[in-house]
mmCIF file of C-alpha atoms in Angstrom:
data_model
loop_
_atom_site.group_PDB
_atom_site.id
_atom_site.type_symbol
_atom_site.label_atom_id
_atom_site.label_comp_id
_atom_site.label_asym_id
_atom_site.label_seq_id
_atom_site.Cartn_x
_atom_site.Cartn_y
_atom_site.Cartn_z
ATOM 1 C CA UNK A 1 -8.140 -45.988 -18.745
ATOM 2 C CA UNK A 2 -9.918 -42.110 -18.771
ATOM 3 C CA UNK A 3 -11.541 -42.630 -14.648
ATOM 4 C CA UNK A 4 -8.852 -42.943 -12.450
ATOM 5 C CA UNK A 5 -9.874 -43.719 -8.761
ATOM 6 C CA UNK A 6 -7.476 -43.960 -5.338
ATOM 7 C CA UNK A 7 -7.561 -47.386 -3.368
ATOM 8 C CA UNK A 8 -9.799 -49.373 -6.013
ATOM 9 C CA UNK A 9 -8.597 -51.684 -8.209
ATOM 10 C CA UNK A 10 -7.638 -55.048 -6.928
ATOM 11 C CA UNK A 11 -5.244 -55.440 -9.389
ATOM 12 C CA UNK A 12 -3.309 -52.824 -7.945
ATOM 13 C CA UNK A 13 -2.865 -48.402 -7.873
ATOM 14 C CA UNK A 14 0.248 -47.173 -10.342
ATOM 15 C CA UNK A 15 1.850 -44.482 -9.411
ATOM 16 C CA UNK A 16 0.318 -42.527 -11.935
ATOM 17 C CA UNK A 17 -3.205 -43.244 -10.276
ATOM 18 C CA UNK A 18 -2.168 -42.079 -6.881
ATOM 19 C CA UNK A 19 -0.754 -38.560 -8.267
ATOM 20 C CA UNK A 20 -3.985 -37.678 -10.237
ATOM 21 C CA UNK A 21 -6.346 -38.627 -7.757
ATOM 22 C CA UNK A 22 -4.585 -37.038 -4.848
ATOM 23 C CA UNK A 23 -4.275 -33.841 -6.929
ATOM 24 C CA UNK A 24 -8.273 -32.962 -6.178
ATOM 25 C CA UNK A 25 -6.526 -31.743 -2.621
ATOM 26 C CA UNK A 26 -4.248 -29.307 -4.437
ATOM 27 C CA UNK A 27 -5.301 -25.841 -5.809
ATOM 28 C CA UNK A 28 -5.653 -26.038 -9.435
ATOM 29 C CA UNK A 29 -3.406 -23.876 -11.743
ATOM 30 C CA UNK A 30 -6.410 -21.901 -12.968
ATOM 31 C CA UNK A 31 -4.081 -19.740 -15.642
ATOM 32 C CA UNK A 32 -6.192 -20.917 -18.760
ATOM 33 C CA UNK A 33 -9.177 -22.980 -18.864
ATOM 34 C CA UNK A 34 -7.583 -26.341 -20.834
ATOM 35 C CA UNK A 35 -5.156 -26.677 -17.891
ATOM 36 C CA UNK A 36 -7.672 -25.746 -14.822
ATOM 37 C CA UNK A 37 -9.353 -29.132 -14.627
ATOM 38 C CA UNK A 38 -6.508 -31.762 -13.933
ATOM 39 C CA UNK A 39 -3.087 -29.465 -13.605
ATOM 40 C CA UNK A 40 -2.230 -28.270 -10.426
ATOM 41 C CA UNK A 41 -0.610 -24.843 -9.139
ATOM 42 C CA UNK A 42 3.192 -25.765 -8.841
ATOM 43 C CA UNK A 43 5.119 -24.021 -5.700
ATOM 44 C CA UNK A 44 6.450 -23.908 -2.469
ATOM 45 C CA UNK A 45 4.745 -24.121 0.830
ATOM 46 C CA UNK A 46 4.968 -21.079 2.628
ATOM 47 C CA UNK A 47 7.906 -20.553 4.971
ATOM 48 C CA UNK A 48 9.698 -23.344 3.430
ATOM 49 C CA UNK A 49 13.105 -23.936 1.085
ATOM 50 C CA UNK A 50 14.657 -20.380 2.138
ATOM 51 C CA UNK A 51 17.955 -19.985 0.653
ATOM 52 C CA UNK A 52 20.900 -18.479 2.710
ATOM 53 C CA UNK A 53 24.573 -18.231 1.449
ATOM 54 C CA UNK A 54 26.691 -20.263 3.602
ATOM 55 C CA UNK A 55 29.992 -19.522 2.541
ATOM 56 C CA UNK A 56 31.275 -17.147 -0.040
ATOM 57 C CA UNK A 57 30.686 -19.368 -3.091
ATOM 58 C CA UNK A 58 28.497 -21.960 -1.180
ATOM 59 C CA UNK A 59 24.574 -21.681 -0.994
ATOM 60 C CA UNK A 60 22.085 -24.102 1.508
ATOM 61 C CA UNK A 61 18.481 -24.428 0.743
ATOM 62 C CA UNK A 62 16.952 -25.324 3.683
ATOM 63 C CA UNK A 63 13.717 -27.583 4.142
ATOM 64 C CA UNK A 64 10.579 -27.449 3.159
ATOM 65 C CA UNK A 65 7.536 -29.005 0.979
ATOM 66 C CA UNK A 66 6.699 -28.164 -2.352
ATOM 67 C CA UNK A 67 4.354 -29.468 -5.381
ATOM 68 C CA UNK A 68 5.728 -29.535 -9.029
ATOM 69 C CA UNK A 69 3.388 -30.301 -11.454
ATOM 70 C CA UNK A 70 4.542 -33.239 -14.177
ATOM 71 C CA UNK A 71 5.189 -31.516 -17.808
ATOM 72 C CA UNK A 72 2.777 -34.012 -18.893
ATOM 73 C CA UNK A 73 -0.726 -33.092 -17.720
ATOM 74 C CA UNK A 74 -1.347 -36.775 -17.585
ATOM 75 C CA UNK A 75 2.009 -37.176 -15.192
ATOM 76 C CA UNK A 76 -0.199 -35.567 -12.247
ATOM 77 C CA UNK A 77 1.482 -33.676 -9.274
ATOM 78 C CA UNK A 78 4.364 -34.487 -7.349
ATOM 79 C CA UNK A 79 4.262 -33.791 -3.618
ATOM 80 C CA UNK A 80 7.943 -33.340 -2.620
ATOM 81 C CA UNK A 81 9.946 -32.841 0.586
ATOM 82 C CA UNK A 82 13.195 -31.696 1.309
ATOM 83 C CA UNK A 83 14.043 -32.957 4.924
ATOM 84 C CA UNK A 84 17.583 -31.796 5.316
ATOM 85 C CA UNK A 85 19.505 -28.793 4.037
ATOM 86 C CA UNK A 86 20.581 -29.144 0.611
ATOM 87 C CA UNK A 87 24.169 -27.352 -0.007
ATOM 88 C CA UNK A 88 24.913 -26.182 -3.402
ATOM 89 C CA UNK A 89 28.104 -25.019 -4.488
ATOM 90 C CA UNK A 90 29.077 -22.003 -6.761
ATOM 91 C CA UNK A 91 31.655 -22.053 -9.533
ATOM 92 C CA UNK A 92 33.608 -19.214 -9.862
ATOM 93 C CA UNK A 93 32.763 -16.475 -11.885
ATOM 94 C CA UNK A 94 34.022 -16.007 -15.610
ATOM 95 C CA UNK A 95 36.974 -13.606 -16.353
ATOM 96 C CA UNK A 96 35.171 -11.349 -18.976
ATOM 97 C CA UNK A 97 31.445 -11.569 -18.172
ATOM 98 C CA UNK A 98 28.903 -12.219 -15.569
ATOM 99 C CA UNK A 99 26.331 -15.104 -15.366
ATOM 100 C CA UNK A 100 23.087 -16.093 -13.800
ATOM 101 C CA UNK A 101 22.843 -19.372 -12.326
ATOM 102 C CA UNK A 102 19.572 -21.159 -11.335
ATOM 103 C CA UNK A 103 18.565 -23.336 -8.146
ATOM 104 C CA UNK A 104 15.449 -25.476 -9.130
ATOM 105 C CA UNK A 105 13.517 -28.414 -7.684
ATOM 106 C CA UNK A 106 13.150 -30.747 -10.201
ATOM 107 C CA UNK A 107 11.660 -34.164 -10.388
ATOM 108 C CA UNK A 108 13.199 -36.540 -13.191
ATOM 109 C CA UNK A 109 10.878 -39.457 -14.028
ATOM 110 C CA UNK A 110 12.274 -41.828 -16.918
ATOM 111 C CA UNK A 111 8.875 -43.184 -17.154
ATOM 112 C CA UNK A 112 8.012 -39.827 -19.093
ATOM 113 C CA UNK A 113 11.640 -37.862 -19.273
ATOM 114 C CA UNK A 114 13.272 -40.841 -20.814
ATOM 115 C CA UNK A 115 16.653 -40.146 -19.119
ATOM 116 C CA UNK A 116 17.551 -43.560 -17.178
ATOM 117 C CA UNK A 117 16.774 -41.921 -13.882
ATOM 118 C CA UNK A 118 14.064 -41.613 -11.619
ATOM 119 C CA UNK A 119 14.665 -38.807 -8.464
ATOM 120 C CA UNK A 120 13.370 -35.441 -6.829
ATOM 121 C CA UNK A 121 16.410 -33.182 -6.444
ATOM 122 C CA UNK A 122 17.330 -29.745 -5.812
ATOM 123 C CA UNK A 123 19.855 -28.937 -8.680
ATOM 124 C CA UNK A 124 22.389 -25.883 -9.699
ATOM 125 C CA UNK A 125 22.143 -24.785 -13.545
ATOM 126 C CA UNK A 126 25.033 -23.092 -14.219
ATOM 127 C CA UNK A 127 24.285 -19.822 -16.755
ATOM 128 C CA UNK A 128 26.511 -19.119 -19.736
ATOM 129 C CA UNK A 129 28.515 -16.070 -19.489
ATOM 130 C CA UNK A 130 27.439 -13.234 -21.086
ATOM 131 C CA UNK A 131 27.687 -9.577 -21.870
ATOM 132 C CA UNK A 132 23.756 -9.782 -21.638
ATOM 133 C CA UNK A 133 23.707 -13.114 -19.244
ATOM 134 C CA UNK A 134 20.334 -14.849 -19.302
ATOM 135 C CA UNK A 135 19.131 -18.053 -17.296
ATOM 136 C CA UNK A 136 19.906 -21.235 -19.370
ATOM 137 C CA UNK A 137 17.126 -23.620 -19.913
ATOM 138 C CA UNK A 138 16.655 -26.471 -17.699
ATOM 139 C CA UNK A 139 17.976 -30.105 -17.773
ATOM 140 C CA UNK A 140 15.204 -33.344 -18.890
ATOM 141 C CA UNK A 141 12.502 -33.355 -15.854
ATOM 142 C CA UNK A 142 9.490 -31.030 -14.567
ATOM 143 C CA UNK A 143 10.662 -28.347 -12.495
ATOM 144 C CA UNK A 144 10.008 -25.325 -10.647
ATOM 145 C CA UNK A 145 12.816 -22.713 -10.227
ATOM 146 C CA UNK A 146 13.490 -21.986 -6.942
ATOM 147 C CA UNK A 147 16.012 -18.819 -7.142
ATOM 148 C CA UNK A 148 18.625 -17.204 -9.373
ATOM 149 C CA UNK A 149 21.969 -15.865 -8.525
ATOM 150 C CA UNK A 150 23.853 -13.422 -10.434
ATOM 151 C CA UNK A 151 27.615 -14.625 -10.564
ATOM 152 C CA UNK A 152 29.709 -11.134 -11.852
ATOM 153 C CA UNK A 153 33.023 -11.909 -13.723
ATOM 154 C CA UNK A 154 35.734 -12.871 -11.525
ATOM 155 C CA UNK A 155 34.255 -13.398 -8.633
ATOM 156 C CA UNK A 156 35.520 -16.624 -5.995
ATOM 157 C CA UNK A 157 36.069 -17.012 -2.359
ATOM 158 C CA UNK A 158 39.266 -15.162 -2.570
ATOM 159 C CA UNK A 159 37.511 -12.249 -4.233
ATOM 160 C CA UNK A 160 34.851 -12.284 -1.449
ATOM 161 C CA UNK A 161 32.421 -14.565 -2.933
ATOM 162 C CA UNK A 162 29.099 -14.095 -4.638
ATOM 163 C CA UNK A 163 27.317 -10.961 -2.536
ATOM 164 C CA UNK A 164 24.436 -12.645 -0.860
ATOM 165 C CA UNK A 165 21.992 -10.084 -0.131
ATOM 166 C CA UNK A 166 22.005 -8.444 -3.288
ATOM 167 C CA UNK A 167 22.716 -11.214 -5.763
ATOM 168 C CA UNK A 168 20.004 -13.296 -5.346
ATOM 169 C CA UNK A 169 16.523 -12.975 -6.995
ATOM 170 C CA UNK A 170 13.093 -15.508 -5.665
ATOM 171 C CA UNK A 171 11.806 -17.314 -8.422
ATOM 172 C CA UNK A 172 8.974 -19.555 -6.703
ATOM 173 C CA UNK A 173 6.058 -18.927 -5.307
ATOM 174 C CA UNK A 174 4.041 -20.106 -2.384
ATOM 175 C CA UNK A 175 1.001 -22.604 -2.806
ATOM 176 C CA UNK A 176 -1.423 -23.948 -0.058
ATOM 177 C CA UNK A 177 -3.963 -26.789 -0.628
ATOM 178 C CA UNK A 178 -7.583 -26.306 -2.008
ATOM 179 C CA UNK A 179 -9.644 -23.926 -0.177
ATOM 180 C CA UNK A 180 -6.295 -22.528 1.436
ATOM 181 C CA UNK A 181 -5.574 -18.553 1.394
ATOM 182 C CA UNK A 182 -2.577 -17.604 -0.704
ATOM 183 C CA UNK A 183 -0.298 -15.210 0.513
ATOM 184 C CA UNK A 184 0.391 -13.768 -2.435
ATOM 185 C CA UNK A 185 -0.760 -11.653 -5.586
ATOM 186 C CA UNK A 186 -0.140 -10.998 -9.336
ATOM 187 C CA UNK A 187 -1.733 -14.183 -10.880
ATOM 188 C CA UNK A 188 -5.186 -14.823 -11.992
ATOM 189 C CA UNK A 189 -7.343 -17.150 -9.544
ATOM 190 C CA UNK A 190 -8.192 -20.694 -10.294
ATOM 191 C CA UNK A 191 -11.964 -20.482 -9.191
ATOM 192 C CA UNK A 192 -14.629 -18.537 -8.331
ATOM 193 C CA UNK A 193 -14.797 -18.313 -5.069
ATOM 194 C CA UNK A 194 -10.546 -18.374 -4.326
ATOM 195 C CA UNK A 195 -9.246 -16.206 -1.692
ATOM 196 C CA UNK A 196 -5.980 -14.854 -1.428
ATOM 197 C CA UNK A 197 -4.320 -12.015 1.156
ATOM 198 C CA UNK A 198 -2.892 -9.493 -1.453
ATOM 199 C CA UNK A 199 -0.778 -6.594 0.874
ATOM 200 C CA UNK A 200 -2.412 -7.488 3.989
ATOM 201 C CA UNK A 201 -6.016 -7.398 2.549
ATOM 202 C CA UNK A 202 -7.942 -10.364 1.477
ATOM 203 C CA UNK A 203 -9.447 -10.802 -1.829
ATOM 204 C CA UNK A 204 -11.704 -13.227 -3.639
ATOM 205 C CA UNK A 205 -11.870 -14.343 -6.605
ATOM 206 C CA UNK A 206 -15.410 -13.756 -8.708
ATOM 207 C CA UNK A 207 -14.130 -15.783 -11.979
ATOM 208 C CA UNK A 208 -13.010 -12.440 -13.506
ATOM 209 C CA UNK A 209 -10.914 -10.511 -11.216
ATOM 210 C CA UNK A 210 -9.873 -10.655 -7.523
ATOM 211 C CA UNK A 211 -12.514 -8.013 -5.523
ATOM 212 C CA UNK A 212 -11.840 -6.654 -1.540
ATOM 213 C CA UNK A 213 -13.592 -8.606 0.611
ATOM 214 C CA UNK A 214 -15.609 -5.814 1.915
ATOM 215 C CA UNK A 215 -17.809 -5.605 -1.188
ATOM 216 C CA UNK A 216 -19.448 -9.050 -0.523
ATOM 217 C CA UNK A 217 -20.387 -8.101 3.031
ATOM 218 C CA UNK A 218 -21.302 -4.655 2.264
ATOM 219 C CA UNK A 219 -18.776 -3.940 4.975
ATOM 220 C CA UNK A 220 -15.896 -1.128 5.773
ATOM 221 C CA UNK A 221 -13.038 -1.750 3.525
ATOM 222 C CA UNK A 222 -9.655 -1.563 5.781
ATOM 223 C CA UNK A 223 -7.290 1.934 5.549
ATOM 224 C CA UNK A 224 -5.287 1.960 2.331
ATOM 225 C CA UNK A 225 -7.893 0.508 0.223
ATOM 226 C CA UNK A 226 -6.766 2.434 -3.124
ATOM 227 C CA UNK A 227 -9.827 2.239 -4.890
ATOM 228 C CA UNK A 228 -13.647 1.519 -3.649
ATOM 229 C CA UNK A 229 -15.614 -1.261 -5.866
ATOM 230 C CA UNK A 230 -18.581 -0.220 -5.551
ATOM 231 C CA UNK A 231 -20.621 3.214 -4.953
ATOM 232 C CA UNK A 232 -21.639 3.384 -1.586
ATOM 233 C CA UNK A 233 -18.725 1.339 -0.108
ATOM 234 C CA UNK A 234 -17.063 2.840 3.011
ATOM 235 C CA UNK A 235 -13.106 2.960 4.218
ATOM 236 C CA UNK A 236 -12.026 3.780 7.537
ATOM 237 C CA UNK A 237 -9.436 6.179 7.343
ATOM 238 C CA UNK A 238 -8.245 5.570 10.692
ATOM 239 C CA UNK A 239 -9.852 8.840 12.071
ATOM 240 C CA UNK A 240 -13.065 8.446 10.610
ATOM 241 C CA UNK A 241 -15.268 7.101 7.855
ATOM 242 C CA UNK A 242 -15.041 7.907 4.118
ATOM 243 C CA UNK A 243 -17.612 6.949 1.197
ATOM 244 C CA UNK A 244 -16.803 5.787 -2.227
ATOM 245 C CA UNK A 245 -18.561 7.947 -4.658
ATOM 246 C CA UNK A 246 -17.827 5.920 -7.750
ATOM 247 C CA UNK A 247 -14.500 7.946 -8.581
ATOM 248 C CA UNK A 248 -13.496 9.036 -5.225
ATOM 249 C CA UNK A 249 -13.343 9.133 -1.345
ATOM 250 C CA UNK A 250 -15.454 11.554 -0.009
ATOM 251 C CA UNK A 251 -15.776 11.919 3.786
ATOM 252 C CA UNK A 252 -19.136 11.255 5.514
ATOM 253 C CA UNK A 253 -21.356 14.359 6.656
ATOM 254 C CA UNK A 254 -21.773 13.792 10.396
ATOM 255 C CA UNK A 255 -19.645 10.878 11.136
ATOM 256 C CA UNK A 256 -16.208 12.133 11.197
ATOM 257 C CA UNK A 257 -15.378 16.449 11.678
ATOM 258 C CA UNK A 258 -12.382 18.575 11.824
ATOM 259 C CA UNK A 259 -12.189 20.896 14.128
ATOM 260 C CA UNK A 260 -9.523 23.938 14.583
ATOM 261 C CA UNK A 261 -9.278 26.934 16.805
ATOM 262 C CA UNK A 262 -6.168 29.090 18.008
ATOM 263 C CA UNK A 263 -5.884 32.281 19.775
ATOM 264 C CA UNK A 264 -3.980 35.393 20.994
ATOM 265 C CA UNK A 265 -5.429 35.654 24.335
ATOM 266 C CA UNK A 266 -3.129 37.518 26.837
ATOM 267 C CA UNK A 267 -1.231 40.832 27.094
ATOM 268 C CA UNK A 268 2.493 39.024 26.766
ATOM 269 C CA UNK A 269 0.933 37.685 23.118
ATOM 270 C CA UNK A 270 0.313 41.234 22.154
ATOM 271 C CA UNK A 271 1.410 42.126 18.518
ATOM 272 C CA UNK A 272 1.753 45.672 16.668
ATOM 273 C CA UNK A 273 0.799 46.359 13.421
ATOM 274 C CA UNK A 274 1.815 48.728 10.817
ATOM 275 C CA UNK A 275 -0.737 51.096 9.215
ATOM 276 C CA UNK A 276 -2.336 50.442 5.916
ATOM 277 C CA UNK A 277 -1.483 47.049 5.224
ATOM 278 C CA UNK A 278 -2.841 43.074 6.414
ATOM 279 C CA UNK A 279 -0.591 41.723 8.391
ATOM 280 C CA UNK A 280 -0.908 38.071 9.570
ATOM 281 C CA UNK A 281 -1.871 37.619 13.117
ATOM 282 C CA UNK A 282 0.151 34.960 15.151
ATOM 283 C CA UNK A 283 -2.064 32.777 17.211
ATOM 284 C CA UNK A 284 0.064 30.838 19.946
ATOM 285 C CA UNK A 285 -2.329 29.558 21.712
ATOM 286 C CA UNK A 286 -4.089 26.461 20.115
ATOM 287 C CA UNK A 287 -7.353 25.480 21.589
ATOM 288 C CA UNK A 288 -8.017 22.661 19.209
ATOM 289 C CA UNK A 289 -6.022 21.176 15.885
ATOM 290 C CA UNK A 290 -7.751 17.864 14.843
ATOM 291 C CA UNK A 291 -5.513 17.619 11.879
ATOM 292 C CA UNK A 292 -2.032 18.706 13.339
ATOM 293 C CA UNK A 293 -1.990 21.420 10.588
ATOM 294 C CA UNK A 294 -1.279 24.726 12.128
ATOM 295 C CA UNK A 295 2.256 25.878 12.348
ATOM 296 C CA UNK A 296 1.467 29.282 14.574
ATOM 297 C CA UNK A 297 0.518 31.545 11.871
ATOM 298 C CA UNK A 298 -1.179 29.415 8.900
ATOM 299 C CA UNK A 299 -3.406 26.774 8.753
ATOM 300 C CA UNK A 300 -3.252 24.207 6.083
ATOM 301 C CA UNK A 301 -6.687 22.578 5.050
ATOM 302 C CA UNK A 302 -6.661 18.863 5.399
ATOM 303 C CA UNK A 303 -9.586 18.056 3.723
ATOM 304 C CA UNK A 304 -12.039 19.062 0.808
ATOM 305 C CA UNK A 305 -15.376 20.233 1.349
ATOM 306 C CA UNK A 306 -17.599 22.725 2.813
ATOM 307 C CA UNK A 307 -15.646 24.640 5.817
ATOM 308 C CA UNK A 308 -17.495 27.103 8.573
ATOM 309 C CA UNK A 309 -14.502 29.858 8.966
ATOM 310 C CA UNK A 310 -14.593 32.299 12.363
ATOM 311 C CA UNK A 311 -12.050 35.219 12.593
ATOM 312 C CA UNK A 312 -11.873 38.060 14.546
ATOM 313 C CA UNK A 313 -9.200 40.894 15.310
ATOM 314 C CA UNK A 314 -9.127 42.629 18.422
ATOM 315 C CA UNK A 315 -7.272 46.203 18.626
ATOM 316 C CA UNK A 316 -6.316 48.050 21.980
ATOM 317 C CA UNK A 317 -7.428 51.799 22.824
ATOM 318 C CA UNK A 318 -4.237 53.151 21.012
ATOM 319 C CA UNK A 319 -5.998 55.468 19.022
ATOM 320 C CA UNK A 320 -9.454 56.546 18.351
ATOM 321 C CA UNK A 321 -9.193 57.533 14.303
ATOM 322 C CA UNK A 322 -9.253 55.565 11.372
ATOM 323 C CA UNK A 323 -10.443 52.122 10.224
ATOM 324 C CA UNK A 324 -9.755 48.696 11.774
ATOM 325 C CA UNK A 325 -10.060 45.562 9.907
ATOM 326 C CA UNK A 326 -10.075 41.925 10.118
ATOM 327 C CA UNK A 327 -9.833 39.306 7.309
ATOM 328 C CA UNK A 328 -9.183 35.361 6.559
ATOM 329 C CA UNK A 329 -6.606 35.080 3.981
ATOM 330 C CA UNK A 330 -7.076 32.228 1.637
ATOM 331 C CA UNK A 331 -3.830 31.034 -0.138
ATOM 332 C CA UNK A 332 -2.548 34.844 0.482
ATOM 333 C CA UNK A 333 -5.241 36.171 -1.073
ATOM 334 C CA UNK A 334 -8.608 38.189 -0.377
ATOM 335 C CA UNK A 335 -11.709 36.693 -0.127
ATOM 336 C CA UNK A 336 -14.606 39.565 0.336
ATOM 337 C CA UNK A 337 -16.781 36.891 2.531
ATOM 338 C CA UNK A 338 -14.303 36.785 5.041
ATOM 339 C CA UNK A 339 -13.117 40.423 5.180
ATOM 340 C CA UNK A 340 -14.542 42.861 7.775
ATOM 341 C CA UNK A 341 -13.696 46.879 8.306
ATOM 342 C CA UNK A 342 -15.070 48.680 11.196
ATOM 343 C CA UNK A 343 -14.632 52.364 13.017
ATOM 344 C CA UNK A 344 -11.882 52.986 15.603
ATOM 345 C CA UNK A 345 -13.911 53.960 18.851
ATOM 346 C CA UNK A 346 -13.362 54.828 22.080
ATOM 347 C CA UNK A 347 -12.038 51.613 23.891
ATOM 348 C CA UNK A 348 -11.570 47.709 22.582
ATOM 349 C CA UNK A 349 -12.377 47.447 18.757
ATOM 350 C CA UNK A 350 -13.479 43.674 17.826
ATOM 351 C CA UNK A 351 -13.585 43.389 13.880
ATOM 352 C CA UNK A 352 -14.905 39.668 12.450
ATOM 353 C CA UNK A 353 -17.362 37.182 11.514
ATOM 354 C CA UNK A 354 -18.210 34.118 10.109
ATOM 355 C CA UNK A 355 -18.651 32.578 6.653
ATOM 356 C CA UNK A 356 -19.331 29.199 4.832
ATOM 357 C CA UNK A 357 -16.878 28.746 2.233
ATOM 358 C CA UNK A 358 -15.532 25.603 0.144
ATOM 359 C CA UNK A 359 -11.739 24.625 0.697
ATOM 360 C CA UNK A 360 -9.794 22.169 -1.171
ATOM 361 C CA UNK A 361 -6.756 20.156 0.852
ATOM 362 C CA UNK A 362 -3.655 22.038 0.732
ATOM 363 C CA UNK A 363 -5.621 25.534 0.536
ATOM 364 C CA UNK A 364 -4.390 27.801 3.585
ATOM 365 C CA UNK A 365 -5.998 30.228 5.885
ATOM 366 C CA UNK A 366 -4.332 33.191 7.872
ATOM 367 C CA UNK A 367 -6.211 35.802 9.994
ATOM 368 C CA UNK A 368 -4.847 39.544 8.932
ATOM 369 C CA UNK A 369 -5.240 42.669 10.527
ATOM 370 C CA UNK A 370 -5.449 46.323 8.957
ATOM 371 C CA UNK A 371 -5.559 49.855 10.303
ATOM 372 C CA UNK A 372 -5.542 53.024 8.807
ATOM 373 C CA UNK A 373 -4.218 55.152 11.579
ATOM 374 C CA UNK A 374 -0.924 57.223 11.206
ATOM 375 C CA UNK A 375 1.004 55.329 13.892
ATOM 376 C CA UNK A 376 1.463 51.760 14.733
ATOM 377 C CA UNK A 377 -1.508 49.812 16.895
ATOM 378 C CA UNK A 378 -1.248 46.993 18.837
ATOM 379 C CA UNK A 379 -3.899 43.739 19.343
ATOM 380 C CA UNK A 380 -5.389 43.300 22.543
ATOM 381 C CA UNK A 381 -5.042 40.041 24.427
ATOM 382 C CA UNK A 382 -6.467 39.954 28.085
ATOM 383 C CA UNK A 383 -8.681 41.224 30.205
ATOM 384 C CA UNK A 384 -11.572 39.054 28.184
ATOM 385 C CA UNK A 385 -10.181 39.911 24.831
ATOM 386 C CA UNK A 386 -8.385 38.384 22.048
ATOM 387 C CA UNK A 387 -7.855 37.392 18.289
ATOM 388 C CA UNK A 388 -9.065 34.164 17.155
ATOM 389 C CA UNK A 389 -9.195 32.242 14.206
ATOM 390 C CA UNK A 390 -11.618 28.677 14.017
ATOM 391 C CA UNK A 391 -12.193 26.215 11.467
ATOM 392 C CA UNK A 392 -14.667 23.313 11.442
ATOM 393 C CA UNK A 393 -15.304 20.877 8.116
ATOM 394 C CA UNK A 394 -18.889 20.212 7.778
ATOM 395 C CA UNK A 395 -19.273 18.209 4.679
ATOM 396 C CA UNK A 396 -17.439 16.814 1.415
#
């Protein structure tokens, strides 16, 4: 018989009929084109069959439900429920070598396995001690691995038993009914339109690859999306929007700005500058710092793009001779477009200006002052004067 149906034949429905037809409600295996039509994805329903170390040499596997695909495709899929915790005792470790034990869920069906036994069981498969231990082959039956346990040489209840926090490795994978969203990653999709939750991001199988959910909607990808899936996709950074240009995420002009401004504005904040050397200006009063990138003396550029920079150094009337200068240094070096010089005069002298400069993430900015008087000269704060450094990100 090549066409099976449930609850149709007056002569009775076989167990094989039931398994094969009810598998229409299960997710196909999907790992190869040949096995997809009739083989179901095996696994444990989320949250079930949790292992705990209940004694030094004893493991307990909790209740849960699972799907075990038969070795033979014609067997169909076995729906299994563990309704009470299963307790397994681990044998003491070998005197010379480590070994790896396997805990698996098995369905032994005499009609296929020819063992004389028909049962579903959580069983322990003892590994062979070896200098390089591996998992032993499973006995007869259709199985899914649940956990492996590394048993170090000499381990026993008397030595403290198994180190449950580090010795156990989960081997099983979650499974859901057809159309359900799988809480996992690392496998191919079974059919076009299948969804999965991959590290908190919803993805859709398009027949070839997993595609992040926003692509189909043209929506905004969540923060943390490593790469865009098409040019023009947007990403929420938590503080603004970025656009995927096909290679990298770029910030959106007008949709997200970065502002910075700091000043030395009071008499108590005045600074004394030596002659004939560029001296960084301390700006202790922060007026705005969106990126929290200012340390009192240096601003670290948080975003690549075009920036509008403004800088002014104001000098007290300590002398009326020599030159007075102001400069915004970039990565500690001179940039002619943000360097200004002027003569001293009778009264306060303010030297500075603004410029549009392209900067990259990680560049550093400082406001520096310079004069050619023979003695020290002070900056001027208070009475409506001050030294200021400001920066505004314009666009990528």
